[in-house]
Amino acid sequence: MPIERIKRVQDFILHNLDKELTLDILSEVANLSKFHFHRVFLVHTGMTLFKFIQMSRLKTAAYQLAFNKDMQIIDIALDVGFESPEAFARAFKKMLTQTPSQFRKKPNWDFRYNKFQFQNLNGVERMDVRIVDFPETKIALIEHRGSPNKILETAGQFIKWRKETGLSPIKTSKTFGIPYSDPNVTPEDDFHFDVCGSINDDVPENDYKVKTGSIPGGRCAVVQHIGSLDNISESVYYLYKNWLPTSGEELRDFPCYFQYLNLLIDVDECDLITDIYLPLK
């Protein structure tokens, strides 16, 4: 099937951004003639092959700039496949309207929604749903209120708090996100999302406005979302639309929530693993 082949090519690109990615190589990955492959890719993704490569490189670089402060810009440029820091800076500024240094200092995350929205080719036909007993979990949380486009800015502040205090270590604590409404239908001013990490002790007063909270224990339906968080809503909708009506279950009075099993600071976006919890009575 063409879609399966295109998805295979996308995954290959995202895992090999620092390599040479030519039409010959990628058409071979797709097992399609190079004379037709670029048109097939365009039809199924809505963008040219080489635009997808360029955007993937810049998007990955943006995450590294924002969340991997110890990595030098020249190393980021080479790591995502640019031959020189000058070429990287020109492409980055043209696409994101900020230089890499400006973005590192104060990221404008709007690009994530209005420039780099890749069409999802995975589809959501059937997902494995598990029923688990989730234990009550004490969390440190920072409230995000406003545009969903800015969640990563709030997440960045939470990461700074974690690193400065050591109270919810990224490597050993669990990381959660709690959306209190659907960003697709909620006015920006009313959108509320908590960025959270598990803790053992209460959070002392701080300038980041991080505070103590909890995720209640109880039964939950769980599905696992693989890949970009840009299309996680499709997996959420699967639970509500496909699974819940025939499950015989009833919902508990607490929003669905996400547990991020790995983070962008550690893995490529295509390798993200996120468990989605739907609280049940």
Short mmCIF file of C-alpha atoms in Angstrom, two decimals:
data_model
loop_
_atom_site.label_atom_id
_atom_site.label_comp_id
_atom_site.label_asym_id
_atom_site.label_seq_id
_atom_site.Cartn_x
_atom_site.Cartn_y
_atom_site.Cartn_z
CA MET A 1 0.00 0.00 0.00
CA PRO A 2 1.36 3.49 -0.89
CA ILE A 3 0.49 4.93 2.54
CA GLU A 4 2.49 2.23 4.31
CA ARG A 5 5.45 2.92 2.03
CA ILE A 6 5.26 6.67 2.58
CA LYS A 7 5.09 6.15 6.34
CA ARG A 8 8.16 3.92 6.11
CA VAL A 9 10.00 6.71 4.26
CA GLN A 10 8.95 9.32 6.83
CA ASP A 11 10.24 7.16 9.67
CA PHE A 12 13.50 6.57 7.79
CA ILE A 13 13.95 10.31 7.29
CA LEU A 14 13.27 11.14 10.94
CA HIS A 15 15.79 8.54 12.10
CA ASN A 16 18.48 9.64 9.62
CA LEU A 17 18.36 13.44 9.54
CA ASP A 18 22.15 13.63 9.75
CA LYS A 19 22.58 11.40 6.69
CA GLU A 20 22.37 12.09 2.96
CA LEU A 21 18.71 11.80 1.95
CA THR A 22 18.51 11.63 -1.83
CA LEU A 23 15.64 10.71 -4.11
CA ASP A 24 17.47 7.53 -5.09
CA ILE A 25 17.88 6.43 -1.46
CA LEU A 26 14.34 7.27 -0.38
CA SER A 27 12.62 5.80 -3.41
CA GLU A 28 14.49 2.59 -2.67
CA VAL A 29 13.23 2.68 0.93
CA ALA A 30 9.70 3.08 -0.44
CA ASN A 31 10.27 0.39 -3.07
CA LEU A 32 8.83 2.75 -5.67
CA SER A 33 10.30 4.04 -8.91
CA LYS A 34 12.10 7.34 -8.39
CA PHE A 35 10.24 8.68 -11.44
CA HIS A 36 6.94 8.39 -9.54
CA PHE A 37 7.89 8.40 -5.87
CA HIS A 38 8.06 12.17 -5.37
CA ARG A 39 4.54 12.57 -6.80
CA VAL A 40 3.17 9.76 -4.64
CA PHE A 41 4.74 11.40 -1.58
CA LEU A 42 3.20 14.77 -2.43
CA VAL A 43 -0.27 13.30 -2.96
CA HIS A 44 -0.28 11.54 0.41
CA THR A 45 1.44 14.18 2.55
CA GLY A 46 0.49 17.48 0.96
CA MET A 47 4.12 18.58 0.64
CA THR A 48 7.15 17.78 -1.46
CA LEU A 49 9.65 15.22 -0.27
CA PHE A 50 12.43 17.75 0.20
CA LYS A 51 10.18 20.22 2.02
CA PHE A 52 9.34 17.42 4.46
CA ILE A 53 13.06 16.74 4.98
CA GLN A 54 13.85 20.43 5.52
CA MET A 55 10.95 20.92 7.93
CA SER A 56 11.83 17.77 9.86
CA ARG A 57 15.40 18.96 10.27
CA LEU A 58 14.36 22.41 11.45
CA LYS A 59 11.66 21.12 13.79
CA THR A 60 14.09 18.69 15.43
CA ALA A 61 16.67 21.46 15.71
CA ALA A 62 14.13 23.72 17.39
CA TYR A 63 13.46 21.15 20.10
CA GLN A 64 17.19 20.69 20.66
CA LEU A 65 17.75 24.43 20.91
CA ALA A 66 14.98 24.86 23.45
CA PHE A 67 15.45 21.81 25.63
CA ASN A 68 19.08 20.77 25.25
CA LYS A 69 20.85 23.89 26.40
CA ASP A 70 24.19 22.12 26.81
CA MET A 71 24.40 21.28 23.11
CA GLN A 72 26.20 23.88 20.98
CA ILE A 73 24.36 25.33 17.99
CA ILE A 74 26.99 24.11 15.54
CA ASP A 75 26.56 20.56 16.86
CA ILE A 76 22.79 20.81 16.50
CA ALA A 77 23.17 22.02 12.92
CA LEU A 78 25.39 19.08 12.00
CA ASP A 79 23.25 16.62 13.95
CA VAL A 80 20.17 17.41 11.83
CA GLY A 81 22.00 17.30 8.52
CA PHE A 82 23.13 20.83 7.68
CA GLU A 83 26.61 21.10 6.19
CA SER A 84 27.48 24.34 7.96
CA PRO A 85 26.15 26.54 10.78
CA GLU A 86 25.68 29.35 8.24
CA ALA A 87 23.36 27.27 6.06
CA PHE A 88 21.48 26.16 9.17
CA ALA A 89 21.09 29.74 10.44
CA ARG A 90 19.76 30.96 7.07
CA ALA A 91 17.21 28.16 6.78
CA PHE A 92 16.14 28.49 10.41
CA LYS A 93 15.65 32.26 10.19
CA LYS A 94 13.73 31.96 6.91
CA MET A 95 11.31 29.37 8.26
CA LEU A 96 10.94 30.42 11.91
CA THR A 97 11.64 34.19 11.65
CA GLN A 98 14.16 33.90 14.51
CA THR A 99 17.84 33.10 14.44
CA PRO A 100 18.85 29.91 16.28
CA SER A 101 20.32 32.04 19.10
CA GLN A 102 17.14 34.11 19.41
CA PHE A 103 15.00 30.97 19.46
CA ARG A 104 17.17 29.37 22.15
CA LYS A 105 16.85 32.47 24.32
CA LYS A 106 13.08 32.95 23.85
CA PRO A 107 11.40 30.30 21.67
CA ASN A 108 8.38 31.25 19.60
CA TRP A 109 6.48 27.96 19.51
CA ASP A 110 3.79 29.17 17.11
CA PHE A 111 5.71 27.49 14.28
CA ARG A 112 4.73 24.11 15.70
CA TYR A 113 1.11 24.74 14.80
CA ASN A 114 1.10 27.02 11.79
CA LYS A 115 4.10 25.76 9.83
CA PHE A 116 5.05 22.20 10.72
CA GLN A 117 1.75 20.36 10.80
CA PHE A 118 2.56 17.09 9.10
CA GLN A 119 -0.31 14.97 7.88
CA ASN A 120 -0.68 11.87 10.03
CA LEU A 121 -0.48 8.70 7.96
CA ASN A 122 -0.82 6.25 10.84
CA GLY A 123 -4.59 6.23 10.98
CA VAL A 124 -6.40 4.96 14.06
CA GLU A 125 -8.23 1.80 13.09
CA ARG A 126 -7.76 -0.34 16.19
CA MET A 127 -5.85 0.29 19.39
CA ASP A 128 -5.14 -2.04 22.28
CA VAL A 129 -7.02 -0.78 25.34
CA ARG A 130 -6.02 -1.93 28.83
CA ILE A 131 -7.87 -1.47 32.13
CA VAL A 132 -5.53 -0.61 35.00
CA ASP A 133 -5.76 0.55 38.59
CA PHE A 134 -3.83 3.81 38.71
CA PRO A 135 -2.42 4.64 42.17
CA GLU A 136 -3.03 8.09 43.64
CA THR A 137 0.04 10.11 42.71
CA LYS A 138 1.34 13.30 44.30
CA ILE A 139 2.52 15.74 41.64
CA ALA A 140 4.18 19.07 41.20
CA LEU A 141 2.29 21.05 38.58
CA ILE A 142 2.46 24.26 36.64
CA GLU A 143 -0.75 25.55 35.12
CA HIS A 144 -0.84 26.54 31.47
CA ARG A 145 -3.71 28.86 30.59
CA GLY A 146 -4.19 30.29 27.12
CA SER A 147 -3.22 29.23 23.62
CA PRO A 148 -2.32 25.54 23.17
CA ASN A 149 0.47 26.84 20.89
CA LYS A 150 2.31 28.02 24.01
CA ILE A 151 2.25 24.80 26.05
CA LEU A 152 5.90 24.10 25.29
CA GLU A 153 6.84 27.47 26.78
CA THR A 154 5.16 26.41 30.01
CA ALA A 155 6.81 22.99 29.78
CA GLY A 156 10.16 24.75 29.43
CA GLN A 157 9.54 26.63 32.68
CA PHE A 158 8.63 23.39 34.43
CA ILE A 159 11.84 21.75 33.18
CA LYS A 160 13.85 24.69 34.55
CA TRP A 161 12.15 24.27 37.94
CA ARG A 162 12.89 20.55 37.95
CA LYS A 163 16.55 21.08 37.15
CA GLU A 164 17.03 23.90 39.66
CA THR A 165 15.30 22.22 42.60
CA GLY A 166 15.80 18.51 41.95
CA LEU A 167 12.41 17.89 43.53
CA SER A 168 11.00 16.01 40.54
CA PRO A 169 14.04 14.66 38.67
CA ILE A 170 13.40 14.15 34.97
CA LYS A 171 15.29 10.85 34.89
CA THR A 172 13.61 9.20 37.87
CA SER A 173 10.21 10.87 38.26
CA LYS A 174 7.12 10.40 36.13
CA THR A 175 5.94 13.16 33.80
CA PHE A 176 2.28 13.90 33.12
CA GLY A 177 0.05 16.30 31.22
CA ILE A 178 -3.57 17.00 32.16
CA PRO A 179 -5.77 18.73 29.54
CA TYR A 180 -8.90 20.08 31.18
CA SER A 181 -10.59 20.67 27.83
CA ASP A 182 -10.23 19.84 24.14
CA PRO A 183 -7.88 22.34 22.45
CA ASN A 184 -9.68 21.77 19.14
CA VAL A 185 -12.97 23.23 20.41
CA THR A 186 -12.02 25.41 23.40
CA PRO A 187 -11.47 29.17 22.99
CA GLU A 188 -7.80 29.97 23.59
CA ASP A 189 -8.54 32.13 26.65
CA ASP A 190 -10.36 29.23 28.31
CA PHE A 191 -7.84 26.49 27.60
CA HIS A 192 -6.23 24.92 30.69
CA PHE A 193 -3.46 22.32 30.72
CA ASP A 194 -1.32 21.22 33.67
CA VAL A 195 2.30 20.14 33.13
CA CYS A 196 3.20 17.78 35.97
CA GLY A 197 5.87 15.58 37.52
CA SER A 198 5.62 13.07 40.33
CA ILE A 199 7.05 14.11 43.74
CA ASN A 200 7.44 12.73 47.24
CA ASP A 201 7.21 15.97 49.23
CA ASP A 202 5.14 19.13 48.96
CA VAL A 203 6.43 21.90 46.70
CA PRO A 204 7.81 24.93 48.54
CA GLU A 205 6.91 28.44 47.37
CA ASN A 206 8.79 29.39 44.22
CA ASP A 207 8.99 31.98 41.43
CA TYR A 208 7.90 29.48 38.76
CA LYS A 209 4.40 29.16 40.29
CA VAL A 210 4.82 25.41 40.55
CA LYS A 211 2.54 23.96 43.22
CA THR A 212 1.52 20.67 44.79
CA GLY A 213 -1.36 18.62 43.39
CA SER A 214 -2.40 15.03 42.87
CA ILE A 215 -3.79 12.65 40.29
CA PRO A 216 -6.52 10.58 42.00
CA GLY A 217 -6.24 6.83 42.07
CA GLY A 218 -8.77 4.57 40.39
CA ARG A 219 -9.61 2.46 37.40
CA CYS A 220 -8.55 3.79 33.98
CA ALA A 221 -8.63 2.70 30.37
CA VAL A 222 -5.21 3.13 28.80
CA VAL A 223 -3.97 3.28 25.21
CA GLN A 224 -0.44 3.98 24.04
CA HIS A 225 0.27 6.71 21.50
CA ILE A 226 3.48 6.41 19.49
CA GLY A 227 5.11 9.40 17.80
CA SER A 228 4.43 13.11 17.56
CA LEU A 229 2.19 14.73 20.13
CA ASP A 230 0.79 16.95 17.37
CA ASN A 231 -1.73 14.21 16.51
CA ILE A 232 -2.32 12.71 19.96
CA SER A 233 -5.95 13.89 19.79
CA GLU A 234 -6.64 11.11 17.28
CA SER A 235 -5.72 8.51 19.88
CA VAL A 236 -7.77 10.32 22.52
CA TYR A 237 -10.79 10.40 20.23
CA TYR A 238 -10.39 6.66 19.62
CA LEU A 239 -11.08 6.02 23.30
CA TYR A 240 -14.18 8.21 23.34
CA LYS A 241 -15.60 7.31 19.94
CA ASN A 242 -14.56 3.73 19.24
CA TRP A 243 -13.92 2.07 22.57
CA LEU A 244 -16.16 3.69 25.20
CA PRO A 245 -19.61 3.22 23.55
CA THR A 246 -19.24 -0.58 23.44
CA SER A 247 -17.17 -1.04 26.61
CA GLY A 248 -19.98 -0.94 29.17
CA GLU A 249 -17.86 1.45 31.22
CA GLU A 250 -18.77 4.84 32.71
CA LEU A 251 -16.49 7.84 33.03
CA ARG A 252 -15.21 9.21 36.31
CA ASP A 253 -15.28 12.94 37.11
CA PHE A 254 -11.65 13.66 36.23
CA PRO A 255 -10.17 14.58 32.85
CA CYS A 256 -8.17 12.18 30.71
CA TYR A 257 -4.45 12.62 31.21
CA PHE A 258 -1.15 11.71 29.60
CA GLN A 259 1.95 10.03 30.97
CA TYR A 260 5.01 10.80 28.87
CA LEU A 261 7.21 7.70 29.00
CA ASN A 262 10.02 9.56 27.25
CA LEU A 263 10.68 13.18 26.34
CA LEU A 264 11.87 15.27 23.41
CA ILE A 265 15.08 16.06 25.24
CA ASP A 266 15.99 12.36 25.06
CA VAL A 267 14.51 10.92 21.85
CA ASP A 268 13.43 11.92 18.35
CA GLU A 269 9.84 13.10 18.01
CA CYS A 270 8.86 9.99 16.03
CA ASP A 271 10.01 7.80 18.97
CA LEU A 272 7.90 9.47 21.64
CA ILE A 273 5.77 7.07 23.72
CA THR A 274 2.75 8.44 25.59
CA ASP A 275 0.16 6.56 27.65
CA ILE A 276 -3.33 8.08 27.55
CA TYR A 277 -5.45 7.45 30.67
CA LEU A 278 -9.25 7.67 30.65
CA PRO A 279 -10.61 7.61 34.26
CA LEU A 280 -13.44 5.11 34.83
CA LYS A 281 -15.88 4.52 37.69
#
